[in-house]
PDB file of C-alpha atoms in Angstrom:
ATOM      1  CA  MET A  14      45.741   8.352  34.085  1.00 50.00           C
ATOM      2  CA  PHE A  15      42.633   8.027  31.819  1.00 55.00           C
ATOM      3  CA  ARG A  16      39.332   7.907  33.755  1.00 70.00           C
ATOM      4  CA  LEU A  17      35.976   7.029  32.318  1.00 73.00           C
ATOM      5  CA  PRO A  18      33.268   9.773  32.374  1.00 81.00           C
ATOM      6  CA  PRO A  19      30.400   9.322  34.826  1.00 87.00           C
ATOM      7  CA  PRO A  20      27.363   7.134  33.879  1.00 89.00           C
ATOM      8  CA  SER A  21      25.307  10.199  32.816  1.00 90.00           C
ATOM      9  CA  ARG A  22      27.877  11.305  30.311  1.00 91.00           C
ATOM     10  CA  CYS A  23      28.582   7.856  28.936  1.00 93.00           C
ATOM     11  CA  ARG A  24      24.750   7.409  28.509  1.00 94.00           C
ATOM     12  CA  LEU A  25      24.358  10.660  26.818  1.00 93.00           C
ATOM     13  CA  ALA A  26      27.136   9.871  24.420  1.00 94.00           C
ATOM     14  CA  ILE A  27      25.507   6.620  23.546  1.00 96.00           C
ATOM     15  CA  GLN A  28      22.113   8.268  23.115  1.00 96.00           C
ATOM     16  CA  ALA A  29      23.486  11.239  21.039  1.00 94.00           C
ATOM     17  CA  GLY A  30      25.450   8.907  18.794  1.00 96.00           C
ATOM     18  CA  PHE A  31      22.549   6.638  18.119  1.00 97.00           C
ATOM     19  CA  ALA A  32      20.296   9.629  17.493  1.00 96.00           C
ATOM     20  CA  LEU A  33      22.719  10.966  14.791  1.00 97.00           C
ATOM     21  CA  PHE A  34      22.565   7.426  13.170  1.00 97.00           C
ATOM     22  CA  LEU A  35      18.735   7.567  13.112  1.00 97.00           C
ATOM     23  CA  VAL A  36      19.004  11.111  11.514  1.00 97.00           C
ATOM     24  CA  TRP A  37      21.050   9.484   8.730  1.00 97.00           C
ATOM     25  CA  VAL A  38      18.543   6.624   8.571  1.00 97.00           C
ATOM     26  CA  ALA A  39      15.706   9.216   8.166  1.00 96.00           C
ATOM     27  CA  VAL A  40      17.418  11.103   5.448  1.00 96.00           C
ATOM     28  CA  ARG A  41      18.069   7.928   3.482  1.00 96.00           C
ATOM     29  CA  PHE A  42      14.603   6.582   3.920  1.00 97.00           C
ATOM     30  CA  HIS A  43      13.091   9.983   2.760  1.00 95.00           C
ATOM     31  CA  GLU A  44      15.170   9.534  -0.387  1.00 96.00           C
ATOM     32  CA  HIS A  45      13.917   6.113  -0.869  1.00 96.00           C
ATOM     33  CA  VAL A  46      10.285   7.198  -0.354  1.00 96.00           C
ATOM     34  CA  SER A  47      10.759  10.011  -2.850  1.00 95.00           C
ATOM     35  CA  TRP A  48      11.841   7.504  -5.390  1.00 95.00           C
ATOM     36  CA  ALA A  49       8.983   5.070  -4.576  1.00 95.00           C
ATOM     37  CA  MET A  50       6.483   8.013  -4.975  1.00 93.00           C
ATOM     38  CA  GLY A  51       7.960   8.855  -8.419  1.00 90.00           C
ATOM     39  CA  GLN A  52       9.514  12.126  -7.265  1.00 90.00           C
ATOM     40  CA  MET A  53      13.067  10.881  -7.935  1.00 86.00           C
ATOM     41  CA  SER A  54      14.331   8.756 -10.801  1.00 84.00           C
ATOM     42  CA  ALA A  55      17.378   7.487  -9.111  1.00 88.00           C
ATOM     43  CA  TYR A  56      16.740   4.295  -6.800  1.00 92.00           C
ATOM     44  CA  THR A  57      17.702   4.675  -3.232  1.00 91.00           C
ATOM     45  CA  PRO A  58      17.560   1.396  -1.210  1.00 94.00           C
ATOM     46  CA  LYS A  59      15.561   1.425   1.879  1.00 96.00           C
ATOM     47  CA  PRO A  60      17.671   1.468   5.119  1.00 96.00           C
ATOM     48  CA  GLY A  61      16.602  -1.659   7.082  1.00 96.00           C
ATOM     49  CA  ALA A  62      16.898   0.087  10.408  1.00 97.00           C
ATOM     50  CA  VAL A  63      13.703   2.129   9.615  1.00 97.00           C
ATOM     51  CA  GLU A  64      11.723  -1.213  10.123  1.00 97.00           C
ATOM     52  CA  GLY A  65      12.561  -0.930  13.816  1.00 96.00           C
ATOM     53  CA  PHE A  66       9.805   1.646  13.975  1.00 96.00           C
ATOM     54  CA  LEU A  67       7.156  -1.120  13.121  1.00 96.00           C
ATOM     55  CA  PRO A  68       6.951  -3.015  16.341  1.00 96.00           C
ATOM     56  CA  ILE A  69       3.401  -4.387  15.822  1.00 96.00           C
ATOM     57  CA  ALA A  70       4.159  -5.776  12.555  1.00 96.00           C
ATOM     58  CA  ALA A  71       7.430  -7.262  14.106  1.00 97.00           C
ATOM     59  CA  PHE A  72       5.405  -8.819  16.774  1.00 97.00           C
ATOM     60  CA  MET A  73       3.133 -10.453  14.162  1.00 97.00           C
ATOM     61  CA  SER A  74       6.286 -11.634  12.344  1.00 97.00           C
ATOM     62  CA  PHE A  75       7.593 -13.064  15.602  1.00 97.00           C
ATOM     63  CA  LYS A  76       4.479 -15.002  16.146  1.00 97.00           C
ATOM     64  CA  ARG A  77       4.649 -16.389  12.562  1.00 97.00           C
ATOM     65  CA  LEU A  78       8.288 -17.241  13.093  1.00 97.00           C
ATOM     66  CA  LEU A  79       7.484 -19.301  16.190  1.00 96.00           C
ATOM     67  CA  VAL A  80       4.521 -21.102  14.435  1.00 95.00           C
ATOM     68  CA  THR A  81       5.809 -21.731  11.005  1.00 96.00           C
ATOM     69  CA  GLY A  82       9.714 -21.315  11.461  1.00 96.00           C
ATOM     70  CA  GLU A  83       9.585 -18.837   8.482  1.00 96.00           C
ATOM     71  CA  TYR A  84      11.266 -15.504   8.500  1.00 97.00           C
ATOM     72  CA  ASP A  85       9.510 -12.329   7.466  1.00 97.00           C
ATOM     73  CA  PRO A  86      10.362 -11.646   3.817  1.00 96.00           C
ATOM     74  CA  VAL A  87       8.696  -8.163   3.847  1.00 97.00           C
ATOM     75  CA  HIS A  88      10.299  -6.465   6.845  1.00 97.00           C
ATOM     76  CA  PRO A  89      13.039  -8.866   7.902  1.00 98.00           C
ATOM     77  CA  ALA A  90      15.088  -6.151   9.430  1.00 98.00           C
ATOM     78  CA  GLY A  91      12.123  -5.307  11.622  1.00 98.00           C
ATOM     79  CA  LEU A  92      11.963  -8.749  13.004  1.00 98.00           C
ATOM     80  CA  THR A  93      15.768  -8.971  13.466  1.00 98.00           C
ATOM     81  CA  ILE A  94      15.555  -5.608  15.486  1.00 98.00           C
ATOM     82  CA  PHE A  95      12.636  -6.855  17.501  1.00 98.00           C
ATOM     83  CA  ILE A  96      14.500  -9.958  18.494  1.00 98.00           C
ATOM     84  CA  ALA A  97      17.652  -7.948  19.342  1.00 98.00           C
ATOM     85  CA  ILE A  98      15.710  -5.669  21.647  1.00 98.00           C
ATOM     86  CA  MET A  99      13.979  -8.552  23.389  1.00 98.00           C
ATOM     87  CA  LEU A 100      17.489 -10.117  23.959  1.00 97.00           C
ATOM     88  CA  MET A 101      18.692  -6.774  25.191  1.00 97.00           C
ATOM     89  CA  ALA A 102      15.963  -6.687  27.872  1.00 97.00           C
ATOM     90  CA  TRP A 103      16.614 -10.102  29.005  1.00 97.00           C
ATOM     91  CA  LEU A 104      20.399  -9.816  29.120  1.00 97.00           C
ATOM     92  CA  LEU A 105      20.828  -6.114  30.062  1.00 96.00           C
ATOM     93  CA  ARG A 106      17.637  -4.993  31.567  1.00 95.00           C
ATOM     94  CA  LYS A 107      15.703  -2.183  29.552  1.00 95.00           C
ATOM     95  CA  GLY A 108      18.940  -0.962  28.199  1.00 94.00           C
ATOM     96  CA  PHE A 109      17.262  -0.190  24.884  1.00 97.00           C
ATOM     97  CA  CYS A 110      14.898   2.271  26.682  1.00 96.00           C
ATOM     98  CA  GLY A 111      17.676   3.799  28.714  1.00 94.00           C
ATOM     99  CA  HIS A 112      20.315   4.144  25.990  1.00 96.00           C
ATOM    100  CA  LEU A 113      19.072   3.645  22.466  1.00 96.00           C
ATOM    101  CA  CYS A 114      15.415   4.519  22.170  1.00 96.00           C
ATOM    102  CA  PRO A 115      14.903   8.071  20.619  1.00 95.00           C
ATOM    103  CA  VAL A 116      11.780   8.554  22.846  1.00 95.00           C
ATOM    104  CA  GLY A 117      14.044   7.716  25.879  1.00 94.00           C
ATOM    105  CA  LEU A 118      16.492  10.387  24.821  1.00 95.00           C
ATOM    106  CA  ALA A 119      13.884  12.968  24.571  1.00 95.00           C
ATOM    107  CA  SER A 120      12.488  11.916  27.970  1.00 95.00           C
ATOM    108  CA  SER A 121      15.884  12.244  29.529  1.00 94.00           C
ATOM    109  CA  LEU A 122      16.380  15.813  28.237  1.00 95.00           C
ATOM    110  CA  LEU A 123      12.942  16.711  29.312  1.00 96.00           C
ATOM    111  CA  GLU A 124      13.681  15.153  32.869  1.00 94.00           C
ATOM    112  CA  LYS A 125      16.781  17.232  33.204  1.00 93.00           C
ATOM    113  CA  ALA A 126      14.903  20.237  32.133  1.00 96.00           C
ATOM    114  CA  GLY A 127      12.146  19.551  34.752  1.00 96.00           C
ATOM    115  CA  ARG A 128      14.941  19.353  37.335  1.00 93.00           C
ATOM    116  CA  ARG A 129      16.440  22.738  36.395  1.00 94.00           C
ATOM    117  CA  LEU A 130      12.960  24.299  36.333  1.00 96.00           C
ATOM    118  CA  GLY A 131      12.176  22.782  39.806  1.00 95.00           C
ATOM    119  CA  ILE A 132       8.967  21.310  38.642  1.00 96.00           C
ATOM    120  CA  ARG A 133      10.094  17.611  38.553  1.00 94.00           C
ATOM    121  CA  ARG A 134       7.968  15.390  40.820  1.00 93.00           C
ATOM    122  CA  GLN A 135       8.051  11.691  41.507  1.00 93.00           C
ATOM    123  CA  PRO A 136       4.650   9.982  42.304  1.00 93.00           C
ATOM    124  CA  GLY A 137       4.562   8.002  45.530  1.00 90.00           C
ATOM    125  CA  PRO A 138       4.999   4.151  45.310  1.00 89.00           C
ATOM    126  CA  ARG A 139       1.412   3.305  45.164  1.00 92.00           C
ATOM    127  CA  LEU A 140       0.543   5.960  42.670  1.00 95.00           C
ATOM    128  CA  ALA A 141       3.485   4.940  40.580  1.00 93.00           C
ATOM    129  CA  ARG A 142       2.229   1.361  40.394  1.00 92.00           C
ATOM    130  CA  VAL A 143      -1.214   2.503  39.487  1.00 96.00           C
ATOM    131  CA  LEU A 144       0.100   4.706  36.654  1.00 95.00           C
ATOM    132  CA  THR A 145       1.924   1.753  35.081  1.00 95.00           C
ATOM    133  CA  LEU A 146      -1.361  -0.203  34.502  1.00 97.00           C
ATOM    134  CA  PRO A 147      -2.302   1.542  31.214  1.00 97.00           C
ATOM    135  CA  LYS A 148       0.697   0.157  29.426  1.00 97.00           C
ATOM    136  CA  TYR A 149       0.273  -3.424  30.696  1.00 98.00           C
ATOM    137  CA  ILE A 150      -3.385  -3.248  29.606  1.00 98.00           C
ATOM    138  CA  VAL A 151      -2.382  -2.124  26.137  1.00 97.00           C
ATOM    139  CA  LEU A 152       0.394  -4.913  26.047  1.00 97.00           C
ATOM    140  CA  GLY A 153      -2.332  -7.376  27.263  1.00 97.00           C
ATOM    141  CA  GLY A 154      -4.494  -6.371  24.292  1.00 97.00           C
ATOM    142  CA  PHE A 155      -1.735  -6.952  21.775  1.00 97.00           C
ATOM    143  CA  VAL A 156      -0.701 -10.243  23.312  1.00 97.00           C
ATOM    144  CA  TRP A 157      -4.366 -11.468  23.245  1.00 97.00           C
ATOM    145  CA  SER A 158      -5.329 -10.136  19.816  1.00 97.00           C
ATOM    146  CA  ILE A 159      -1.985 -11.142  18.029  1.00 96.00           C
ATOM    147  CA  GLY A 160      -0.238 -13.717  20.282  1.00 94.00           C
ATOM    148  CA  VAL A 161      -3.268 -15.657  21.043  1.00 95.00           C
ATOM    149  CA  ARG A 162      -6.211 -15.136  18.614  1.00 95.00           C
ATOM    150  CA  MET A 163      -4.401 -14.384  15.358  1.00 95.00           C
ATOM    151  CA  GLY A 164      -3.324 -17.419  13.394  1.00 93.00           C
ATOM    152  CA  ALA A 165      -0.488 -17.723  10.993  1.00 91.00           C
ATOM    153  CA  GLY A 166      -2.818 -17.506   7.994  1.00 94.00           C
ATOM    154  CA  GLU A 167      -4.273 -14.216   9.242  1.00 96.00           C
ATOM    155  CA  ILE A 168      -0.817 -12.845   9.897  1.00 96.00           C
ATOM    156  CA  GLU A 169       0.355 -13.872   6.325  1.00 95.00           C
ATOM    157  CA  ALA A 170      -2.756 -12.254   4.849  1.00 96.00           C
ATOM    158  CA  PHE A 171      -1.792  -8.919   6.529  1.00 96.00           C
ATOM    159  CA  MET A 172       1.938  -9.412   5.820  1.00 95.00           C
ATOM    160  CA  PHE A 173       1.563  -9.856   1.930  1.00 95.00           C
ATOM    161  CA  ALA A 174      -1.231  -7.078   1.672  1.00 95.00           C
ATOM    162  CA  PRO A 175      -0.052  -3.937  -0.235  1.00 94.00           C
ATOM    163  CA  TYR A 176      -0.536  -1.948   2.922  1.00 95.00           C
ATOM    164  CA  ASN A 177       2.202  -3.848   4.895  1.00 96.00           C
ATOM    165  CA  PHE A 178       4.712  -3.271   2.144  1.00 96.00           C
ATOM    166  CA  VAL A 179       4.262   0.543   2.612  1.00 96.00           C
ATOM    167  CA  ALA A 180       3.604   0.659   6.220  1.00 96.00           C
ATOM    168  CA  ASP A 181       6.933   2.394   6.939  1.00 96.00           C
ATOM    169  CA  THR A 182       6.120   5.047   4.436  1.00 96.00           C
ATOM    170  CA  LYS A 183       2.693   5.560   6.141  1.00 95.00           C
ATOM    171  CA  MET A 184       4.762   6.115   9.368  1.00 94.00           C
ATOM    172  CA  LEU A 185       6.888   8.611   7.683  1.00 94.00           C
ATOM    173  CA  HIS A 186       3.884  10.604   6.470  1.00 93.00           C
ATOM    174  CA  PHE A 187       2.330  10.412   9.965  1.00 92.00           C
ATOM    175  CA  PHE A 188       5.426  12.082  11.517  1.00 90.00           C
ATOM    176  CA  MET A 189       5.867  14.616   8.638  1.00 91.00           C
ATOM    177  CA  SER A 190       2.300  15.688   8.458  1.00 92.00           C
ATOM    178  CA  PRO A 191       0.808  15.248  11.992  1.00 93.00           C
ATOM    179  CA  SER A 192      -2.766  16.140  12.794  1.00 94.00           C
ATOM    180  CA  THR A 193      -3.702  18.879  15.224  1.00 96.00           C
ATOM    181  CA  THR A 194      -4.771  16.121  17.641  1.00 96.00           C
ATOM    182  CA  THR A 195      -1.282  14.304  17.306  1.00 95.00           C
ATOM    183  CA  LEU A 196       0.455  17.621  17.950  1.00 96.00           C
ATOM    184  CA  ALA A 197      -1.715  18.316  20.974  1.00 97.00           C
ATOM    185  CA  VAL A 198      -1.024  14.880  22.319  1.00 96.00           C
ATOM    186  CA  VAL A 199       2.730  15.084  21.883  1.00 96.00           C
ATOM    187  CA  ALA A 200       2.846  18.517  23.428  1.00 97.00           C
ATOM    188  CA  GLY A 201       0.804  17.300  26.391  1.00 97.00           C
ATOM    189  CA  LEU A 202       3.271  14.384  26.801  1.00 96.00           C
ATOM    190  CA  MET A 203       6.255  16.704  26.566  1.00 97.00           C
ATOM    191  CA  VAL A 204       4.871  19.117  29.154  1.00 97.00           C
ATOM    192  CA  GLY A 205       3.788  16.147  31.428  1.00 97.00           C
ATOM    193  CA  SER A 206       7.277  14.721  31.185  1.00 96.00           C
ATOM    194  CA  LEU A 207       8.688  17.893  32.670  1.00 96.00           C
ATOM    195  CA  VAL A 208       6.798  17.168  35.751  1.00 96.00           C
ATOM    196  CA  MET A 209       6.685  13.329  35.844  1.00 95.00           C
ATOM    197  CA  PRO A 210       9.934  11.866  34.401  1.00 95.00           C
ATOM    198  CA  PHE A 211       9.585   9.477  31.553  1.00 95.00           C
ATOM    199  CA  LEU A 212       5.740   9.844  31.320  1.00 96.00           C
ATOM    200  CA  TRP A 213       5.276   8.059  28.108  1.00 96.00           C
ATOM    201  CA  CYS A 214       7.675   5.259  28.992  1.00 94.00           C
ATOM    202  CA  ARG A 215       6.294   4.612  32.537  1.00 95.00           C
ATOM    203  CA  VAL A 216       2.491   4.998  31.809  1.00 96.00           C
ATOM    204  CA  LEU A 217       1.662   4.273  28.134  1.00 96.00           C
ATOM    205  CA  CYS A 218       4.409   2.460  26.253  1.00 97.00           C
ATOM    206  CA  PRO A 219       3.575  -1.264  25.742  1.00 97.00           C
ATOM    207  CA  TYR A 220       6.889  -1.987  24.308  1.00 96.00           C
ATOM    208  CA  GLY A 221       8.458  -0.789  27.522  1.00 95.00           C
ATOM    209  CA  ALA A 222       6.033  -2.987  29.488  1.00 97.00           C
ATOM    210  CA  LEU A 223       7.116  -6.141  27.457  1.00 97.00           C
ATOM    211  CA  LEU A 224      10.897  -5.239  27.924  1.00 97.00           C
ATOM    212  CA  GLY A 225      10.354  -4.640  31.703  1.00 96.00           C
ATOM    213  CA  LEU A 226       8.889  -8.148  32.152  1.00 97.00           C
ATOM    214  CA  LEU A 227      11.731  -9.772  30.231  1.00 97.00           C
ATOM    215  CA  ALA A 228      14.276  -7.763  32.339  1.00 96.00           C
ATOM    216  CA  LYS A 229      12.783  -9.117  35.492  1.00 95.00           C
ATOM    217  CA  VAL A 230      13.632 -12.566  34.541  1.00 95.00           C
ATOM    218  CA  GLY A 231      17.102 -11.643  33.380  1.00 95.00           C
ATOM    219  CA  PRO A 232      20.469 -12.054  35.069  1.00 96.00           C
ATOM    220  CA  THR A 233      21.527  -8.382  35.243  1.00 96.00           C
ATOM    221  CA  ALA A 234      20.619  -5.900  37.866  1.00 95.00           C
ATOM    222  CA  ILE A 235      21.853  -2.933  39.975  1.00 95.00           C
ATOM    223  CA  THR A 236      22.915  -4.331  43.391  1.00 96.00           C
ATOM    224  CA  ARG A 237      23.401  -2.416  46.561  1.00 95.00           C
ATOM    225  CA  ASP A 238      25.942  -3.333  49.288  1.00 94.00           C
ATOM    226  CA  ALA A 239      23.840  -2.639  52.426  1.00 93.00           C
ATOM    227  CA  ALA A 240      26.884  -2.786  54.696  1.00 94.00           C
ATOM    228  CA  SER A 241      28.528   0.157  52.895  1.00 95.00           C
ATOM    229  CA  CYS A 242      25.476   2.076  52.244  1.00 95.00           C
ATOM    230  CA  VAL A 243      25.249   5.432  54.235  1.00 95.00           C
ATOM    231  CA  GLY A 244      21.564   5.822  53.688  1.00 94.00           C
ATOM    232  CA  CYS A 245      21.894   9.204  51.880  1.00 96.00           C
ATOM    233  CA  GLY A 246      19.088   8.486  49.370  1.00 94.00           C
ATOM    234  CA  ARG A 247      20.973  10.160  46.466  1.00 95.00           C
ATOM    235  CA  CYS A 248      20.503   7.008  44.285  1.00 96.00           C
ATOM    236  CA  ALA A 249      16.766   7.002  44.702  1.00 94.00           C
ATOM    237  CA  ARG A 250      16.571  10.805  43.930  1.00 93.00           C
ATOM    238  CA  ALA A 251      18.761  10.251  40.832  1.00 94.00           C
ATOM    239  CA  CYS A 252      16.692   7.405  39.372  1.00 94.00           C
ATOM    240  CA  PRO A 253      14.574   8.850  36.593  1.00 92.00           C
ATOM    241  CA  ALA A 254      12.074   6.027  36.898  1.00 92.00           C
ATOM    242  CA  GLY A 255      11.448   6.535  40.572  1.00 92.00           C
ATOM    243  CA  VAL A 256      12.795   3.078  41.607  1.00 93.00           C
ATOM    244  CA  PRO A 257      13.565   2.975  45.389  1.00 93.00           C
ATOM    245  CA  VAL A 258      17.124   1.977  44.934  1.00 94.00           C
ATOM    246  CA  ASP A 259      17.970   2.884  48.471  1.00 93.00           C
ATOM    247  CA  THR A 260      15.810   0.219  49.982  1.00 91.00           C
ATOM    248  CA  SER A 261      16.811  -2.587  47.634  1.00 88.00           C
ATOM    249  CA  THR A 262      19.746  -5.014  47.672  1.00 92.00           C
ATOM    250  CA  ARG A 263      19.006  -6.080  44.133  1.00 94.00           C
ATOM    251  CA  VAL A 264      17.011  -3.587  41.866  1.00 92.00           C
ATOM    252  CA  ASN A 265      14.914  -5.840  39.879  1.00 91.00           C
ATOM    253  CA  ALA A 266      11.941  -3.465  39.215  1.00 93.00           C
ATOM    254  CA  ALA A 267      10.402  -3.661  35.743  1.00 94.00           C
ATOM    255  CA  GLU A 268      10.766   0.217  35.445  1.00 94.00           C
ATOM    256  CA  CYS A 269      14.596  -0.020  35.816  1.00 95.00           C
ATOM    257  CA  MET A 270      16.134   1.144  32.503  1.00 94.00           C
ATOM    258  CA  GLY A 271      19.712   0.131  33.486  1.00 94.00           C
ATOM    259  CA  CYS A 272      20.674   3.870  33.012  1.00 94.00           C
ATOM    260  CA  THR A 273      23.101   3.568  36.016  1.00 95.00           C
ATOM    261  CA  GLU A 274      22.365   7.101  37.038  1.00 94.00           C
ATOM    262  CA  CYS A 275      22.126   5.802  40.570  1.00 95.00           C
ATOM    263  CA  VAL A 276      25.584   4.385  40.288  1.00 95.00           C
ATOM    264  CA  GLY A 277      26.927   7.765  39.321  1.00 94.00           C
ATOM    265  CA  ALA A 278      25.016   9.471  42.168  1.00 95.00           C
ATOM    266  CA  CYS A 279      26.280   7.201  44.869  1.00 96.00           C
ATOM    267  CA  PRO A 280      28.981   8.687  47.055  1.00 95.00           C
ATOM    268  CA  VAL A 281      30.443   5.426  48.319  1.00 95.00           C
ATOM    269  CA  THR A 282      32.679   3.614  45.859  1.00 90.00           C
ATOM    270  CA  GLY A 283      31.390   0.074  45.208  1.00 90.00           C
ATOM    271  CA  CYS A 284      28.168   0.438  47.111  1.00 96.00           C
ATOM    272  CA  LEU A 285      26.061   0.358  43.880  1.00 96.00           C
ATOM    273  CA  SER A 286      27.237  -1.782  40.945  1.00 94.00           C
ATOM    274  CA  VAL A 287      25.968  -3.558  37.966  1.00 96.00           C
ATOM    275  CA  ARG A 288      25.946  -7.304  38.544  1.00 95.00           C
ATOM    276  CA  THR A 289      24.959 -10.440  36.646  1.00 94.00           C
ATOM    277  CA  LEU A 290      24.354 -13.571  38.632  1.00 86.00           C
ATOM    278  CA  ARG A 291      28.087 -14.225  38.546  1.00 87.00           C
ATOM    279  CA  TRP A 292      30.096 -11.159  37.546  1.00 91.00           C
ATOM    280  CA  ARG A 293      30.389  -7.585  38.320  1.00 94.00           C
ATOM    281  CA  LEU A 294      30.260  -5.194  35.250  1.00 94.00           C
ATOM    282  CA  PRO A 295      31.417  -1.618  34.678  1.00 93.00           C
ATOM    283  CA  HIS A 296      28.696   0.914  34.621  1.00 92.00           C
ATOM    284  CA  TRP A 297      28.915   1.409  30.782  1.00 94.00           C
ATOM    285  CA  ALA A 298      28.342  -2.305  30.143  1.00 95.00           C
ATOM    286  CA  ILE A 299      24.611  -2.036  29.758  1.00 96.00           C
ATOM    287  CA  GLY A 300      24.732   0.813  27.067  1.00 95.00           C
ATOM    288  CA  VAL A 301      27.659  -0.622  25.165  1.00 96.00           C
ATOM    289  CA  GLY A 302      26.355  -4.203  25.399  1.00 97.00           C
ATOM    290  CA  CYS A 303      23.003  -3.212  23.865  1.00 97.00           C
ATOM    291  CA  LEU A 304      24.660  -1.449  21.041  1.00 96.00           C
ATOM    292  CA  ALA A 305      27.068  -4.301  20.515  1.00 97.00           C
ATOM    293  CA  LEU A 306      24.251  -6.854  20.536  1.00 97.00           C
ATOM    294  CA  LEU A 307      22.368  -4.827  17.907  1.00 97.00           C
ATOM    295  CA  VAL A 308      25.404  -4.711  15.620  1.00 97.00           C
ATOM    296  CA  VAL A 309      26.244  -8.285  15.958  1.00 98.00           C
ATOM    297  CA  LEU A 310      22.561  -9.356  15.067  1.00 98.00           C
ATOM    298  CA  ARG A 311      22.650  -6.826  12.263  1.00 97.00           C
ATOM    299  CA  LEU A 312      25.766  -8.561  10.872  1.00 98.00           C
ATOM    300  CA  VAL A 313      24.526 -12.050  11.337  1.00 98.00           C
ATOM    301  CA  ALA A 314      21.226 -11.224   9.747  1.00 98.00           C
ATOM    302  CA  GLY A 315      23.005  -9.674   6.813  1.00 97.00           C
ATOM    303  CA  HIS A 316      25.179 -12.675   6.420  1.00 97.00           C
ATOM    304  CA  TYR A 317      22.137 -15.071   6.319  1.00 97.00           C
ATOM    305  CA  GLY A 318      19.982 -12.846   4.103  1.00 96.00           C
ATOM    306  CA  LEU A 319      17.628 -11.867   7.003  1.00 96.00           C
ATOM    307  CA  TRP A 320      18.048  -8.047   6.759  1.00 97.00           C
ATOM    308  CA  ALA A 321      17.131  -6.611   3.402  1.00 95.00           C
ATOM    309  CA  ALA A 322      13.734  -7.427   1.941  1.00 94.00           C
ATOM    310  CA  THR A 323      13.768  -9.245  -1.480  1.00 90.00           C
ATOM    311  CA  THR A 324      10.773  -7.298  -2.892  1.00 93.00           C
ATOM    312  CA  PRO A 325      11.711  -6.109  -6.396  1.00 94.00           C
ATOM    313  CA  PRO A 326      11.984  -2.322  -6.585  1.00 93.00           C
ATOM    314  CA  GLU A 327       9.371  -1.862  -9.291  1.00 93.00           C
ATOM    315  CA  MET A 328       6.816  -3.936  -7.297  1.00 94.00           C
ATOM    316  CA  LEU A 329       7.439  -1.737  -4.319  1.00 94.00           C
ATOM    317  CA  ARG A 330       6.877   1.267  -6.390  1.00 94.00           C
ATOM    318  CA  ARG A 331       3.555  -0.075  -7.763  1.00 94.00           C
ATOM    319  CA  PHE A 332       2.452  -0.773  -4.170  1.00 95.00           C
ATOM    320  CA  HIS A 333       3.093   2.774  -3.299  1.00 94.00           C
ATOM    321  CA  MET A 334       1.128   3.965  -6.126  1.00 92.00           C
ATOM    322  CA  MET A 335      -1.750   1.668  -5.344  1.00 92.00           C
ATOM    323  CA  VAL A 336      -1.993   2.513  -1.646  1.00 93.00           C
ATOM    324  CA  PHE A 337      -1.478   6.287  -2.092  1.00 91.00           C
ATOM    325  CA  GLY A 338      -3.748   6.640  -5.077  1.00 79.00           C
ATOM    326  CA  MET A 339      -1.213   7.788  -7.515  1.00 62.00           C
ATOM    327  CA  GLY A 340      -2.499   5.648 -10.419  1.00 49.00           C
ATOM    328  CA  GLY A 341      -0.346   3.545 -12.602  1.00 43.00           C
TER     329      GLY A 341
END
């Protein structure tokens, strides 16, 4: 009889598959940038998925969409992905962080390495709450400066500036030619993540802070049957985010990524489960659901012309030459 693999393996399979997809996106985008910079003669279309790495621009576009009802014509895929990720968080907790985000995959691998090295430590409840403050402060800054103070006219001035047309290329250059400071910061975060699991996600990521707030008002959560619980504490020890699963009947913490590691660690069948307000779901529903939602919105956006930008290729190449000082 066929048996599903445990939650940890299901999650790793989704993470690995999505990471391979992102590698393909990176290769295609590099070819596109090489054409735009005049290094290749054959035109390669930009893969829309790369715009998912521009969350600040997408937040601006979302504000403009709410105010004017107009979709972003420069980075439409980025806005679609932003909306999809917010829907994921509301419907399926922070499933994007726990199953699709490449930083989440790196953090998962570092967390497992920290366990094996015996240096993994979880901060106490009070310290853990204090450590989450920086990401909420950063999120508050973005909400105030973009969501409150920035008007539609200012957003459009940024949106149609040459810099915004090549923002994804700027991002590629940042990752391909990092400064010494950038490398030092990344190295520090990696070492820190061996000790405190998901350091970046729990302390510094404003995107994760936004998704956590949406998850708290969503219908899905890990639930614990107190009557069948044996109090072994395995679920809490397995949680990479340090959520006290063993003391909650409904795990609704903003830090819960829906990774279902706790469900896999529980020795009592049915004690821990994924539930909406009405239904009990299989442990793989969060990861598969997030992936399915992303695919569906991608297809819908493509059907209605809300995925690929309409910028003429030669205009895009001229913008690259203007911004990167290549003349022309």
